[in-house]
Short mmCIF file of C-alpha atoms in Angstrom, two decimals:
data_model
loop_
_atom_site.label_atom_id
_atom_site.label_comp_id
_atom_site.label_asym_id
_atom_site.label_seq_id
_atom_site.Cartn_x
_atom_site.Cartn_y
_atom_site.Cartn_z
CA MET A 18 10.83 -8.33 -4.50
CA ALA A 19 14.08 -8.26 -2.54
CA VAL A 20 13.63 -7.31 1.09
CA ASP A 21 16.58 -4.90 1.01
CA SER A 22 14.70 -2.71 -1.46
CA LEU A 23 12.07 -1.91 1.17
CA GLU A 24 14.05 0.71 3.08
CA THR A 25 11.69 3.59 2.23
CA GLU A 26 8.64 1.44 2.94
CA ILE A 27 9.75 0.22 6.38
CA ASP A 28 11.09 3.63 7.34
CA THR A 29 7.85 5.40 6.37
CA ALA A 30 5.69 2.73 8.02
CA VAL A 31 7.56 2.92 11.33
CA ARG A 32 7.45 6.72 11.36
CA VAL A 33 3.75 6.95 10.53
CA VAL A 34 2.84 4.36 13.19
CA HIS A 35 4.77 6.42 15.76
CA LEU A 36 2.80 9.50 14.67
CA ALA A 37 -0.52 7.60 14.66
CA SER A 38 0.21 6.20 18.12
CA SER A 39 0.72 9.71 19.47
CA LEU A 40 -2.74 10.64 18.14
CA CYS A 41 -4.22 7.58 19.89
CA VAL A 42 -2.62 8.46 23.22
CA LYS A 43 -4.18 11.93 23.15
CA VAL A 44 -7.60 10.67 22.06
CA GLN A 45 -7.63 7.91 24.69
CA GLU A 46 -6.84 10.42 27.43
CA LYS A 47 -9.78 12.57 26.32
CA LEU A 48 -12.14 9.56 26.34
CA HIS A 49 -11.82 9.41 30.11
CA LEU A 50 -12.65 13.07 30.65
CA PRO A 51 -16.28 14.21 31.11
CA ASN A 52 -17.81 14.64 27.62
CA GLY A 53 -14.39 13.91 26.24
CA GLY A 54 -14.99 11.28 23.61
CA HIS A 55 -17.04 10.45 20.56
CA VAL A 56 -17.75 6.72 20.46
CA LYS A 57 -20.19 5.37 17.88
CA SER A 58 -21.38 1.87 17.09
CA LYS A 59 -20.93 0.31 13.67
CA ASP A 60 -23.46 -2.01 12.06
CA ASP A 61 -21.99 -4.99 13.93
CA ASP A 62 -22.24 -3.03 17.23
CA SER A 63 -18.46 -2.78 17.54
CA PRO A 64 -17.32 0.66 18.72
CA VAL A 65 -15.55 3.16 16.49
CA THR A 66 -13.82 6.31 17.75
CA VAL A 67 -12.03 9.47 16.67
CA ALA A 68 -8.80 7.46 16.80
CA ASP A 69 -10.00 4.79 14.31
CA PHE A 70 -10.83 7.42 11.69
CA GLY A 71 -7.95 9.73 12.62
CA VAL A 72 -5.28 7.05 12.28
CA GLN A 73 -6.70 5.83 8.96
CA ALA A 74 -6.72 9.40 7.60
CA ILE A 75 -3.13 10.07 8.70
CA VAL A 76 -1.69 6.79 7.40
CA SER A 77 -3.54 7.13 4.09
CA TRP A 78 -2.49 10.76 3.62
CA VAL A 79 1.18 10.08 4.44
CA LEU A 80 1.42 6.97 2.22
CA ALA A 81 -0.12 8.94 -0.67
CA GLU A 82 2.36 11.79 -0.15
CA VAL A 83 5.39 9.47 -0.01
CA PHE A 84 4.44 6.86 -2.64
CA GLY A 85 1.90 8.77 -4.75
CA ASP A 86 -1.79 7.92 -4.91
CA GLN A 87 -1.92 6.63 -8.50
CA ASN A 88 -1.36 2.94 -7.80
CA LEU A 89 -1.66 3.07 -4.02
CA SER A 90 -3.70 0.16 -2.66
CA ILE A 91 -4.72 0.32 1.01
CA VAL A 92 -6.88 -2.32 2.67
CA ALA A 93 -8.26 -0.95 5.94
CA GLU A 94 -11.05 -1.48 8.41
CA GLU A 95 -13.01 1.78 8.38
CA ASP A 96 -15.13 3.45 5.72
CA THR A 97 -16.68 6.92 5.68
CA GLU A 98 -20.28 5.78 5.99
CA THR A 99 -20.50 6.42 9.75
CA LEU A 100 -18.69 9.76 9.41
CA SER A 101 -20.95 10.92 6.58
CA GLU A 102 -24.19 10.46 8.54
CA ALA A 103 -26.12 13.59 9.46
CA ASP A 104 -25.60 13.08 13.20
CA SER A 105 -21.84 12.66 12.82
CA LEU A 106 -20.83 16.29 12.33
CA GLY A 107 -19.42 16.44 15.85
CA LEU A 108 -17.44 13.25 15.26
CA LEU A 109 -16.11 14.51 11.91
CA GLY A 110 -15.06 17.78 13.55
CA ALA A 111 -13.25 15.90 16.31
CA VAL A 112 -11.52 13.67 13.73
CA SER A 113 -10.44 16.74 11.73
CA ASN A 114 -9.00 18.39 14.84
CA ALA A 115 -7.11 15.24 15.89
CA VAL A 116 -5.73 14.66 12.37
CA ASN A 117 -4.55 18.22 11.89
CA GLU A 118 -3.03 18.40 15.37
CA ALA A 119 -1.06 15.21 14.64
CA LEU A 120 -0.03 16.21 11.10
CA SER A 121 1.20 19.59 12.37
CA GLU A 122 3.91 17.55 14.17
CA ALA A 123 4.69 15.34 11.14
CA SER A 124 8.04 16.94 10.38
CA LYS A 125 9.28 15.97 13.87
CA TYR A 126 8.71 12.38 12.79
CA GLY A 127 10.55 12.88 9.49
CA LEU A 128 7.29 12.79 7.54
CA PRO A 129 5.71 15.21 5.03
CA LYS A 130 3.46 17.88 6.52
CA PRO A 131 0.45 19.52 4.84
CA VAL A 132 0.96 23.10 3.64
CA LYS A 133 -2.23 24.04 5.47
CA PRO A 134 -4.65 22.09 7.69
CA LEU A 135 -6.66 19.47 5.85
CA GLY A 136 -10.34 20.24 5.32
CA SER A 137 -13.14 17.77 6.06
CA SER A 138 -13.41 16.74 2.41
CA GLU A 139 -9.67 15.97 2.22
CA ILE A 140 -9.89 13.89 5.39
CA LEU A 141 -12.91 11.96 4.11
CA LYS A 142 -11.03 11.40 0.83
CA ALA A 143 -8.01 10.03 2.70
CA ILE A 144 -10.19 7.64 4.73
CA SER A 145 -12.17 6.46 1.72
CA ARG A 146 -8.97 5.92 -0.31
CA CYS A 147 -8.49 2.81 1.86
CA ASN A 148 -11.07 0.84 -0.12
CA SER A 149 -8.91 -1.87 -1.67
CA VAL A 150 -9.82 -5.51 -1.10
CA GLY A 151 -6.28 -6.87 -1.58
CA GLY A 152 -5.85 -10.13 -3.45
CA PRO A 153 -3.14 -12.38 -4.91
CA LYS A 154 -1.48 -9.84 -7.21
CA GLY A 155 0.20 -6.51 -6.60
CA ARG A 156 1.23 -4.53 -3.56
CA HIS A 157 -1.26 -3.73 -0.82
CA TRP A 158 -0.84 -1.81 2.42
CA VAL A 159 -3.00 -3.35 5.15
CA LEU A 160 -4.10 -1.21 8.08
CA ASP A 161 -6.05 -1.75 11.26
CA PRO A 162 -6.11 1.81 12.59
CA VAL A 163 -7.07 0.76 16.13
CA ASP A 164 -6.98 -2.99 16.66
CA GLY A 165 -8.88 -3.71 19.86
CA THR A 166 -11.17 -0.66 19.89
CA LEU A 167 -13.00 -2.12 22.90
CA GLY A 168 -9.71 -2.19 24.81
CA PHE A 169 -9.00 1.35 23.62
CA VAL A 170 -12.38 2.63 24.86
CA ARG A 171 -11.87 0.91 28.22
CA GLY A 172 -8.42 2.47 28.70
CA ASP A 173 -6.73 -0.88 28.12
CA GLN A 174 -4.55 -2.52 25.45
CA TYR A 175 -4.87 -1.81 21.72
CA ALA A 176 -2.58 -1.63 18.70
CA VAL A 177 -2.04 0.38 15.52
CA ALA A 178 -1.19 -2.24 12.89
CA LEU A 179 0.29 -1.58 9.45
CA ALA A 180 1.63 -4.21 7.05
CA LEU A 181 2.72 -4.39 3.42
CA ILE A 182 1.67 -7.39 1.34
CA GLU A 183 3.00 -8.12 -2.14
CA ASN A 184 1.64 -10.95 -4.29
CA GLY A 185 0.03 -12.49 -1.21
CA LYS A 186 3.17 -12.42 0.99
CA VAL A 187 3.57 -10.14 4.02
CA LEU A 188 6.79 -8.18 3.41
CA LEU A 189 6.82 -6.00 6.52
CA GLY A 190 4.79 -5.28 9.62
CA VAL A 191 4.64 -2.51 12.20
CA LEU A 192 2.72 -2.62 15.50
CA GLY A 193 2.23 0.47 17.63
CA CYS A 194 1.31 -0.58 21.19
CA PRO A 195 0.86 2.66 23.18
CA ASN A 196 -0.16 0.91 26.41
CA TYR A 197 2.17 -2.07 26.21
CA PRO A 198 3.58 -2.04 29.74
CA VAL A 199 7.19 -2.44 30.71
CA LYS A 200 6.22 -5.14 33.22
CA LYS A 201 4.74 -8.36 31.88
CA GLU A 202 2.42 -8.75 34.91
CA CYS A 203 0.51 -5.65 33.86
CA LEU A 204 -0.76 -7.35 30.71
CA SER A 205 -2.89 -9.79 32.66
CA ASN A 206 -3.49 -7.71 35.78
CA GLY A 207 -4.70 -4.67 33.90
CA CYS A 208 -2.28 -2.06 35.23
CA ASN A 209 -4.02 0.74 33.41
CA GLN A 210 -4.92 2.95 36.36
CA ALA A 211 -1.65 4.85 36.08
CA MET A 212 -2.44 5.57 32.46
CA LYS A 213 -5.87 6.91 33.37
CA THR A 214 -4.49 9.24 36.02
CA LYS A 215 -1.44 10.57 34.22
CA ALA A 216 -0.78 14.17 35.11
CA VAL A 217 0.70 15.36 31.85
CA ALA A 218 -1.61 15.25 28.83
CA GLY A 219 0.05 13.76 25.78
CA SER A 220 2.95 12.25 27.70
CA VAL A 221 4.02 8.73 26.90
CA SER A 222 5.45 6.97 29.91
CA LYS A 223 5.14 3.54 28.37
CA GLY A 224 4.37 2.03 25.02
CA CYS A 225 6.38 0.87 22.05
CA VAL A 226 6.50 0.32 18.32
CA MET A 227 7.61 -3.07 16.98
CA TYR A 228 8.56 -3.78 13.39
CA ALA A 229 10.10 -6.39 11.11
CA LYS A 230 10.95 -7.05 7.45
CA ARG A 231 10.34 -10.47 5.93
CA GLY A 232 13.53 -12.50 5.56
CA SER A 233 15.68 -10.25 7.77
CA GLY A 234 15.66 -12.65 10.72
CA GLN A 235 15.27 -9.62 12.98
CA ALA A 236 12.40 -7.86 14.73
CA TRP A 237 12.89 -4.56 16.52
CA MET A 238 11.25 -2.50 19.25
CA GLN A 239 11.42 1.24 19.88
CA PRO A 240 9.94 3.12 22.84
CA LEU A 241 7.18 5.63 22.15
CA ILE A 242 8.43 9.09 23.00
CA VAL A 243 6.70 12.45 22.90
CA GLY A 244 6.98 14.35 19.64
CA GLY A 245 9.39 12.27 17.62
CA ILE A 246 11.25 9.07 16.84
CA PRO A 247 13.80 7.53 19.24
CA GLU A 248 17.32 7.08 17.91
CA SER A 249 17.75 3.49 19.00
CA ALA A 250 15.89 0.18 18.77
CA THR A 251 16.07 -3.08 20.72
CA LEU A 252 16.28 -6.48 19.05
CA LEU A 253 13.33 -8.73 19.90
CA LYS A 254 13.66 -12.43 20.61
CA VAL A 255 10.97 -14.97 21.39
CA SER A 256 11.04 -17.00 24.62
CA SER A 257 13.09 -20.22 24.73
CA VAL A 258 10.43 -22.06 26.76
CA ASP A 259 9.36 -25.18 24.88
CA ASP A 260 7.49 -27.05 27.64
CA PRO A 261 3.72 -26.40 27.65
CA VAL A 262 3.71 -26.76 31.47
CA LEU A 263 5.85 -23.62 31.72
CA ALA A 264 4.20 -21.71 28.88
CA THR A 265 2.08 -18.58 29.17
CA VAL A 266 -0.90 -18.68 26.79
CA CYS A 267 -2.51 -15.53 25.38
CA GLU A 268 -6.22 -15.46 24.66
CA PRO A 269 -8.56 -12.84 23.22
CA VAL A 270 -10.56 -10.93 25.84
CA GLU A 271 -13.66 -10.84 23.66
CA ARG A 272 -15.82 -13.94 23.86
CA ALA A 273 -17.98 -12.97 20.88
CA ASN A 274 -15.72 -14.36 18.16
CA SER A 275 -13.50 -16.92 19.86
CA ASN A 276 -14.03 -20.26 21.59
CA HIS A 277 -12.52 -19.87 25.06
CA LEU A 278 -13.91 -23.22 26.20
CA PHE A 279 -11.99 -25.20 23.59
CA THR A 280 -8.79 -23.19 24.23
CA ALA A 281 -9.07 -23.80 27.99
CA GLY A 282 -9.62 -27.53 27.45
CA LEU A 283 -6.66 -27.68 25.07
CA ALA A 284 -4.36 -25.84 27.50
CA ASN A 285 -5.47 -28.19 30.28
CA SER A 286 -4.79 -31.29 28.16
CA MET A 287 -1.22 -30.05 27.53
CA GLY A 288 -0.62 -29.50 31.24
CA VAL A 289 -0.50 -25.69 31.06
CA ARG A 290 -0.50 -24.46 34.66
CA LYS A 291 -0.30 -20.72 34.25
CA GLN A 292 -3.45 -18.60 34.06
CA PRO A 293 -4.12 -17.43 30.49
CA MET A 294 -3.07 -13.91 29.65
CA ARG A 295 -6.22 -12.28 28.26
CA VAL A 296 -5.24 -9.35 26.11
CA TYR A 297 -7.06 -7.13 23.64
CA SER A 298 -5.78 -6.81 20.08
CA MET A 299 -2.56 -7.75 18.32
CA VAL A 300 -0.68 -6.95 21.53
CA LYS A 301 -0.85 -10.77 21.87
CA TYR A 302 1.59 -11.06 18.95
CA ALA A 303 3.74 -8.36 20.55
CA ALA A 304 3.87 -10.34 23.81
CA ILE A 305 5.14 -13.43 21.98
CA ALA A 306 7.68 -11.48 19.90
CA ARG A 307 9.09 -9.90 23.05
CA GLY A 308 9.24 -13.17 24.98
CA ASP A 309 6.55 -12.24 27.52
CA ALA A 310 4.32 -15.14 26.45
CA GLU A 311 4.83 -18.31 24.47
CA VAL A 312 1.50 -19.14 22.85
CA PHE A 313 -1.46 -17.35 21.27
CA MET A 314 -4.34 -19.58 20.21
CA LYS A 315 -7.55 -18.39 18.63
CA PHE A 316 -10.30 -20.74 17.56
CA ALA A 317 -13.09 -18.75 15.99
CA GLN A 318 -16.76 -19.49 16.30
CA SER A 319 -17.93 -21.14 13.09
CA SER A 320 -19.65 -18.02 11.74
CA TYR A 321 -16.64 -15.72 12.25
CA LYS A 322 -14.10 -15.05 9.50
CA GLU A 323 -10.65 -13.71 10.38
CA LYS A 324 -9.59 -10.54 8.57
CA ILE A 325 -6.10 -9.95 7.22
CA TRP A 326 -5.62 -6.63 9.04
CA ASP A 327 -6.05 -8.39 12.41
CA HIS A 328 -3.00 -10.59 11.81
CA ALA A 329 -0.63 -9.48 9.00
CA ALA A 330 1.64 -7.15 10.99
CA GLY A 331 1.75 -9.40 14.06
CA VAL A 332 2.54 -12.54 12.08
CA VAL A 333 5.65 -11.19 10.35
CA ILE A 334 6.98 -9.65 13.60
CA VAL A 335 6.60 -12.93 15.52
CA GLU A 336 8.15 -14.96 12.69
CA GLU A 337 11.16 -12.68 12.28
CA ALA A 338 11.67 -12.70 16.09
CA GLY A 339 12.02 -16.48 15.83
CA GLY A 340 8.44 -17.64 16.35
CA VAL A 341 6.03 -19.73 14.29
CA VAL A 342 2.50 -18.81 13.15
CA THR A 343 0.18 -21.22 11.31
CA ASP A 344 -3.41 -22.34 11.27
CA ALA A 345 -4.39 -25.27 13.49
CA GLY A 346 -3.44 -27.70 10.71
CA GLY A 347 0.11 -26.36 10.65
CA ARG A 348 -0.23 -24.44 7.38
CA ASN A 349 0.96 -20.90 6.81
CA LEU A 350 -1.75 -18.22 6.86
CA ASP A 351 -2.87 -17.22 3.36
CA PHE A 352 -2.97 -13.45 2.86
CA SER A 353 -3.63 -13.67 -0.88
CA LYS A 354 -7.40 -14.18 -0.86
CA GLY A 355 -8.57 -10.63 -0.20
CA VAL A 356 -9.91 -9.16 3.03
CA TYR A 357 -10.41 -12.52 4.78
CA LEU A 358 -8.01 -15.30 5.76
CA GLU A 359 -9.77 -17.90 3.63
CA GLY A 360 -9.19 -21.62 4.01
CA LEU A 361 -8.19 -21.35 7.67
CA ASP A 362 -8.03 -24.78 9.32
CA ARG A 363 -10.01 -24.32 12.56
CA GLY A 364 -7.97 -21.50 14.07
CA ILE A 365 -4.66 -19.70 14.47
CA ILE A 366 -1.69 -20.77 16.57
CA ALA A 367 1.24 -18.43 17.19
CA CYS A 368 4.15 -19.87 19.11
CA SER A 369 7.58 -18.95 20.42
CA GLY A 370 9.26 -21.86 18.66
CA GLN A 371 8.98 -24.96 16.50
CA VAL A 372 9.16 -27.55 19.32
CA LEU A 373 6.33 -25.99 21.29
CA HIS A 374 4.35 -25.42 18.10
CA GLU A 375 4.51 -29.10 17.14
CA LYS A 376 3.33 -30.14 20.61
CA ILE A 377 0.36 -27.78 20.36
CA ILE A 378 -0.61 -28.91 16.86
CA GLY A 379 -0.56 -32.50 18.12
CA ALA A 380 -2.72 -31.58 21.12
CA VAL A 381 -5.19 -29.77 18.85
CA TYR A 382 -5.73 -32.92 16.77
CA ALA A 383 -6.18 -35.04 19.91
CA SER A 384 -8.57 -32.56 21.54
CA TRP A 385 -10.50 -31.96 18.36
CA GLU A 386 -11.57 -35.58 18.17
CA SER A 387 -13.32 -35.28 21.53
CA SER A 388 -14.59 -31.74 20.98
CA SER A 389 -17.98 -30.64 19.71
CA LEU A 390 -16.65 -27.37 18.24
#
């Protein structure tokens, strides 16, 4: 499908991510108040919050209103199992309140607004509508409602990530990064104290939404503002640094599903001098798209499988901003195989440019021979 026919899709996606990000800001503020937050553990012990369910409900409801729910395919992280448990009534009530508070503002974002507040059953229906598994054919929206929930719970970085895939190709991506700081240093130094002590509830003093359409050669950034959409956007461009010695490397914070030891050895073998920037979530892709970092490498532990919602939006934004994203063998990521990035060669490498990317791929092959990964 021609990219220029995606105007309604990109417009709706950007608007709904702005709205979803505003919900996240309010929920994250409440998490740091006494008795302010509902945080539950999923089967894999990862945390899930009001924001995870609230964002999924809002995005699902809005997409169904705009595009109809007949052939709507949404691949997303959460299901209603946790919410439907007997001890989750308080969580479901908090989700309902957050969703309806956000949707009451929908018209300010140029989005449809419910005639009356959504009931619990309508919210559960919206969340459970996101039960597609994607695949090689057709059009699929891909959502990670809160990417980096651990960062979110800790008052740190996280992202709302929405992408559109058609016939296995990512057509557009939107990343909402409500805590993405204006100053690059804050990413690695954890300048989140100001956020925790903000005086005005619901205010957004930092944060942005990034977005791109496949084939446009452009990626854009808008600031998050209270109660609406900004009128302007800034063009994003990756860094021009192509020497590994000068490069800033992003790494996942979580050790559970990535091999930090191999990444550190690889960076050392390339002569990287700067300390790695350890960041939660797809904010790593945002940092590369905006030129704040040059490299993101993730080498998963052998038992871990990468999911499409953790990468789709970030990949297209980095690529349209001038960057390169492949697996460690230099092949494009394959989003056509369902929920998982199947056939991934060792890991994922996102880079600010082709020259740097080729140097890293070469270093991976050299390091791999002497590695016991």
